[in-house]
Coordinates of C-alpha atoms in Angstrom, one line a residue:
X1306 CA -12.0 14.7 57.3
X1307 CA -12.7 11.7 55.2
X1308 CA -12.0 12.0 51.5
X1309 CA -13.2 8.5 50.3
X1310 CA -9.7 7.6 49.3
X1311 CA -8.3 6.3 52.6
X1312 CA -6.4 3.0 52.3
X1313 CA -8.6 -0.1 52.3
X1314 CA -8.7 -2.1 55.5
X1315 CA -10.0 -5.3 53.9
X1316 CA -8.0 -8.3 54.9
X1317 CA -6.5 -10.4 52.2
X1318 CA -7.0 -7.7 49.5
X1319 CA -4.4 -7.7 46.8
X1320 CA -3.5 -5.6 43.7
X1321 CA -5.3 -2.3 43.5
X1322 CA -7.4 -3.2 46.5
X1323 CA -4.6 -3.9 48.8
X1324 CA -4.3 -2.0 52.1
X1325 CA -1.5 0.2 50.8
X1326 CA -3.6 1.6 47.9
X1327 CA -6.1 4.3 47.9
X1328 CA -9.7 3.0 48.3
X1329 CA -11.2 4.3 45.0
X1330 CA -14.5 2.5 44.4
X1331 CA -14.2 2.5 40.6
X1332 CA -11.9 -0.1 39.0
X1333 CA -10.4 2.7 36.9
X1334 CA -11.0 6.4 36.0
X1335 CA -10.7 6.2 32.2
X1336 CA -13.8 7.4 30.3
X1337 CA -12.5 6.7 26.8
X1338 CA -13.1 3.4 24.9
X1339 CA -9.9 1.9 26.2
X1340 CA -11.1 -1.6 25.4
X1341 CA -11.0 -1.1 21.7
X1342 CA -7.2 -1.5 21.4
X1343 CA -6.9 -4.8 23.3
X1344 CA -10.0 -6.1 21.6
X1345 CA -8.7 -5.2 18.1
X1346 CA -5.3 -6.7 18.9
X1347 CA -6.9 -9.9 20.1
X1348 CA -9.1 -10.1 17.0
X1349 CA -6.2 -9.5 14.6
X1350 CA -4.0 -12.1 16.2
X1351 CA -6.8 -14.6 16.4
X1352 CA -7.6 -14.1 12.7
X1353 CA -3.9 -14.8 11.8
X1354 CA -3.8 -17.9 14.1
X1355 CA -6.9 -19.4 12.5
X1356 CA -5.6 -18.7 9.0
X1357 CA -2.1 -19.9 9.5
X1358 CA -3.2 -23.0 11.3
X1359 CA -5.5 -23.9 8.4
X1360 CA -2.7 -23.3 5.8
X1361 CA -0.1 -25.1 7.9
X1362 CA -2.1 -28.3 8.2
X1363 CA -3.5 -28.1 4.7
X1364 CA -0.4 -29.5 3.0
X1365 CA -1.7 -28.4 -0.4
X1366 CA -1.7 -25.5 -2.8
X1367 CA 1.6 -24.0 -1.6
X1368 CA 3.6 -24.1 -4.8
X1369 CA 2.9 -22.6 -8.2
X1370 CA 6.0 -22.2 -10.3
X1371 CA 7.9 -20.0 -9.6
X1372 CA 6.2 -19.1 -6.3
X1373 CA 6.4 -21.0 -3.1
X1374 CA 4.5 -20.0 0.0
X1375 CA 6.6 -18.5 2.8
X1376 CA 4.7 -20.9 5.2
X1377 CA 6.4 -23.9 3.5
X1378 CA 9.9 -22.5 2.8
X1379 CA 12.4 -24.1 3.2
X1380 CA 10.6 -27.4 2.5
X1381 CA 12.5 -29.9 4.7
X1382 CA 10.5 -33.2 4.1
X1383 CA 10.6 -35.8 1.4
X1384 CA 6.8 -35.3 0.8
X1385 CA 7.3 -31.7 -0.4
X1386 CA 6.3 -30.8 -3.9
X1387 CA 9.2 -30.7 -6.4
X1388 CA 10.4 -27.1 -6.8
X1389 CA 13.0 -26.8 -9.5
X1390 CA 15.8 -24.7 -8.1
X1391 CA 13.7 -24.1 -5.0
X1392 CA 14.3 -24.6 -1.3
X1393 CA 13.9 -28.4 -1.3
X1394 CA 16.0 -29.9 1.4
X1395 CA 14.9 -33.5 2.1
X1396 CA 16.2 -33.7 5.7
X1397 CA 13.2 -35.6 6.9
X1398 CA 12.5 -38.8 5.0
X1399 CA 9.4 -40.7 4.1
X1400 CA 8.6 -41.3 7.7
X1401 CA 7.4 -37.7 8.0
X1402 CA 3.8 -37.9 6.9
X1403 CA 2.5 -34.5 8.2
X1404 CA 2.6 -31.1 6.5
X1405 CA 6.2 -29.9 5.9
X1406 CA 5.1 -26.5 7.1
X1407 CA 5.1 -27.8 10.6
X1408 CA 8.8 -28.3 10.4
X1409 CA 9.7 -24.7 9.6
X1410 CA 6.9 -22.6 11.1
X1411 CA 8.2 -23.3 14.6
X1412 CA 11.1 -20.9 14.0
X1413 CA 9.3 -17.7 12.8
X1414 CA 6.5 -18.5 15.2
X1415 CA 8.9 -18.8 18.1
X1416 CA 10.5 -15.5 17.1
X1417 CA 7.2 -13.7 17.0
X1418 CA 5.8 -15.4 20.0
X1419 CA 8.7 -14.3 22.2
X1420 CA 9.0 -10.8 20.5
X1421 CA 8.8 -8.0 23.0
X1422 CA 6.0 -6.2 21.2
X1423 CA 3.9 -9.4 20.6
X1424 CA 4.3 -10.3 24.2
X1425 CA 2.8 -7.0 25.2
X1426 CA 0.1 -7.4 22.5
X1427 CA -1.2 -10.9 23.5
X1428 CA -0.6 -10.3 27.3
X1429 CA -3.1 -7.4 27.0
X1430 CA -5.3 -8.8 24.3
X1431 CA -5.8 -12.4 25.6
X1432 CA -4.8 -12.3 29.3
X1433 CA -5.8 -8.8 30.2
X1434 CA -2.4 -8.4 31.9
X1435 CA -3.0 -5.5 32.1
X1436 CA -5.9 -4.8 29.6
X1437 CA -4.8 -1.2 29.1
X1438 CA -2.8 1.6 30.7
X1439 CA -4.3 2.8 34.1
X1440 CA -6.8 -0.2 34.0
X1441 CA -6.3 -2.8 36.7
X1442 CA -5.8 -6.4 35.6
X1443 CA -8.2 -9.0 37.1
X1444 CA -5.4 -11.3 38.3
X1445 CA -4.7 -11.3 42.0
X1446 CA -1.0 -11.7 41.8
X1447 CA 1.8 -11.1 39.3
X1448 CA 4.8 -13.3 38.8
X1449 CA 6.2 -11.7 35.6
X1450 CA 8.3 -14.0 33.4
X1451 CA 10.2 -15.7 36.2
X1452 CA 8.3 -19.1 36.1
X1453 CA 7.5 -21.7 33.5
X1454 CA 6.3 -21.4 30.8
X1455 CA 6.9 -17.6 30.5
X1456 CA 10.5 -17.9 31.5
X1457 CA 11.0 -19.4 28.1
X1458 CA 10.5 -15.8 26.7
X1459 CA 14.2 -15.3 27.5
X1460 CA 15.2 -17.4 24.5
X1461 CA 14.0 -14.7 22.1
X1462 CA 17.6 -13.8 21.2
X1463 CA 18.2 -17.4 20.0
X1464 CA 15.0 -17.4 17.9
X1465 CA 16.4 -14.3 16.3
X1466 CA 19.3 -16.2 14.7
X1467 CA 16.9 -18.7 13.2
X1468 CA 14.6 -15.9 12.0
X1469 CA 17.6 -14.4 10.1
X1470 CA 18.2 -17.8 8.4
X1471 CA 14.6 -18.1 7.4
X1472 CA 14.6 -14.5 6.1
X1473 CA 17.6 -15.4 4.0
X1474 CA 15.7 -18.4 2.5
X1475 CA 12.7 -16.2 1.8
X1476 CA 15.0 -13.7 0.1
X1477 CA 16.2 -16.5 -2.2
X1478 CA 12.6 -17.4 -2.9
X1479 CA 11.9 -13.8 -3.8
X1480 CA 14.8 -13.9 -6.3
X1481 CA 13.3 -17.0 -7.9
X1482 CA 10.0 -15.2 -8.6
X1483 CA 11.8 -13.4 -11.4
X1484 CA 11.4 -16.6 -13.5
X1485 CA 8.4 -17.8 -15.4
X1486 CA 6.4 -21.0 -15.0
X1487 CA 9.0 -22.7 -17.3
X1488 CA 11.8 -21.6 -14.9
X1489 CA 13.3 -19.1 -17.4
X1490 CA 14.9 -16.0 -15.9
X1491 CA 14.1 -12.4 -16.8
X1492 CA 10.4 -12.3 -16.1
X1493 CA 8.3 -10.5 -13.5
X1494 CA 4.7 -11.0 -12.5
X1495 CA 2.4 -9.5 -9.9
X1496 CA 3.5 -12.2 -7.5
X1497 CA 7.1 -10.9 -7.8
X1498 CA 5.9 -7.6 -6.4
X1499 CA 3.9 -9.3 -3.6
X1500 CA 7.0 -11.3 -2.6
X1501 CA 9.3 -8.2 -2.8
X1502 CA 7.0 -6.2 -0.5
X1503 CA 6.8 -9.2 1.9
X1504 CA 10.6 -9.7 2.1
X1505 CA 11.3 -6.0 2.7
X1506 CA 8.8 -6.0 5.6
X1507 CA 10.2 -9.3 6.9
X1508 CA 13.7 -8.0 7.0
X1509 CA 12.6 -4.6 8.4
X1510 CA 10.7 -6.4 11.2
X1511 CA 13.6 -8.8 11.9
X1512 CA 16.4 -6.2 12.1
X1513 CA 14.2 -3.8 14.1
X1514 CA 14.1 -6.5 16.8
X1515 CA 15.4 -5.5 20.3
X1516 CA 17.8 -8.5 20.2
X1517 CA 19.3 -7.3 16.9
X1518 CA 19.8 -3.8 18.4
X1519 CA 21.6 -5.4 21.4
X1520 CA 23.8 -7.6 19.2
X1521 CA 24.8 -4.7 17.0
X1522 CA 25.6 -2.1 19.7
X1523 CA 25.0 -3.7 23.1
X1524 CA 27.6 -4.0 25.8
X1525 CA 29.8 -1.3 24.3
X1526 CA 31.5 0.9 26.8
X1527 CA 32.8 3.5 24.3
X1528 CA 30.8 4.1 21.1
X1529 CA 33.6 6.4 19.9
X1530 CA 35.9 3.3 19.6
X1531 CA 33.3 1.4 17.5
X1532 CA 32.0 4.0 15.0
X1533 CA 30.7 1.4 12.6
X1534 CA 28.7 -0.5 15.2
X1535 CA 27.5 2.8 16.6
X1536 CA 26.1 3.8 13.3
X1537 CA 24.5 0.4 12.8
X1538 CA 23.0 0.7 16.3
X1539 CA 21.6 4.1 15.4
X1540 CA 20.0 2.7 12.2
X1541 CA 18.5 -0.3 14.0
X1542 CA 17.3 2.1 16.7
X1543 CA 15.4 4.1 14.1
X1544 CA 13.7 1.0 12.9
X1545 CA 13.1 -0.2 16.4
X1546 CA 10.9 2.9 17.0
X1547 CA 8.5 1.5 14.4
X1548 CA 8.7 -2.1 15.6
X1549 CA 5.0 -2.4 16.3
X1550 CA 4.1 -1.1 12.9
X1551 CA 6.6 -3.5 11.2
X1552 CA 5.3 -6.4 13.4
X1553 CA 1.8 -6.0 12.1
X1554 CA 2.8 -5.1 8.5
X1555 CA 5.0 -8.1 8.1
X1556 CA 2.4 -10.4 9.7
X1557 CA -0.1 -9.2 7.2
X1558 CA 2.3 -9.4 4.2
X1559 CA 3.4 -13.0 4.9
X1560 CA -0.2 -14.1 5.1
X1561 CA -1.0 -12.2 1.9
X1562 CA 2.0 -13.8 0.1
X1563 CA 0.8 -17.3 1.2
X1564 CA -2.8 -16.5 0.1
X1565 CA -1.6 -15.3 -3.2
X1566 CA 0.2 -18.6 -3.8
X1567 CA -2.9 -20.4 -2.7
X1568 CA -5.0 -18.6 -5.2
X1569 CA -2.5 -19.5 -8.0
X1570 CA -2.0 -23.1 -7.0
X1571 CA -5.7 -23.8 -6.6
X1572 CA -6.5 -22.3 -10.0
X1573 CA -8.6 -19.5 -8.7
X1574 CA -6.4 -16.7 -10.1
X1575 CA -3.9 -16.3 -12.9
X1576 CA -0.7 -14.4 -12.2
X1577 CA -0.5 -11.3 -14.4
X1578 CA 2.9 -11.0 -16.1
X1579 CA 4.5 -7.7 -16.7
X1580 CA 7.4 -9.1 -18.9

């Protein structure tokens, strides 16, 4: 008796329509609004891409003593604004005429671009690979991350090391926010709280990374012989459970920290001082 789910006999069919799969006429059996999640993800990532691209190429309004935008720190070019006691490292001379943000953003961008969660997010949101659970993707074949350029995703662990260095610099920048506009210590403004929240989220996202978890406790045959690494591995694992939340929270916080500096530097807002 025919059930309507006999394997398809169509020649050349691939994916869910291949001869080895049940011949279900519908592309999927989900009745919920499954498209909301990938659409929302794509919209959120696209908004950040547009904003960060504008700010990276602007080369203006990124420093207002004592605050420096995380998009421009550390500042590695000679054309950087002078930041007293700030992260000014003139590695690139006068020949560099573009925005100094382009010299540093490659590292946090590379870390996030190759992050396991973000890979899932933009694969689904932009490439529909797959668009959602139990929803077939439109592509006829799947090669995974075995070919160029996706094979470069394997360098995520190396971007992790650079991300730690950048987070260290941003921690230093956060400490500098406890000065006033005359570089005197012992002061705190609203920007100090903005930077504090940002650096906490940046560190939480960075150490919740799968690469960090592997570095801390990976390749150990006997946890009992490495109690300190085992405990660290457990802590990182707890953070790793919230890696998606931390990925979005830190993405929003770093954009807000940059936007706060932009408002101050452009004269649109005055930083409220608590003491």
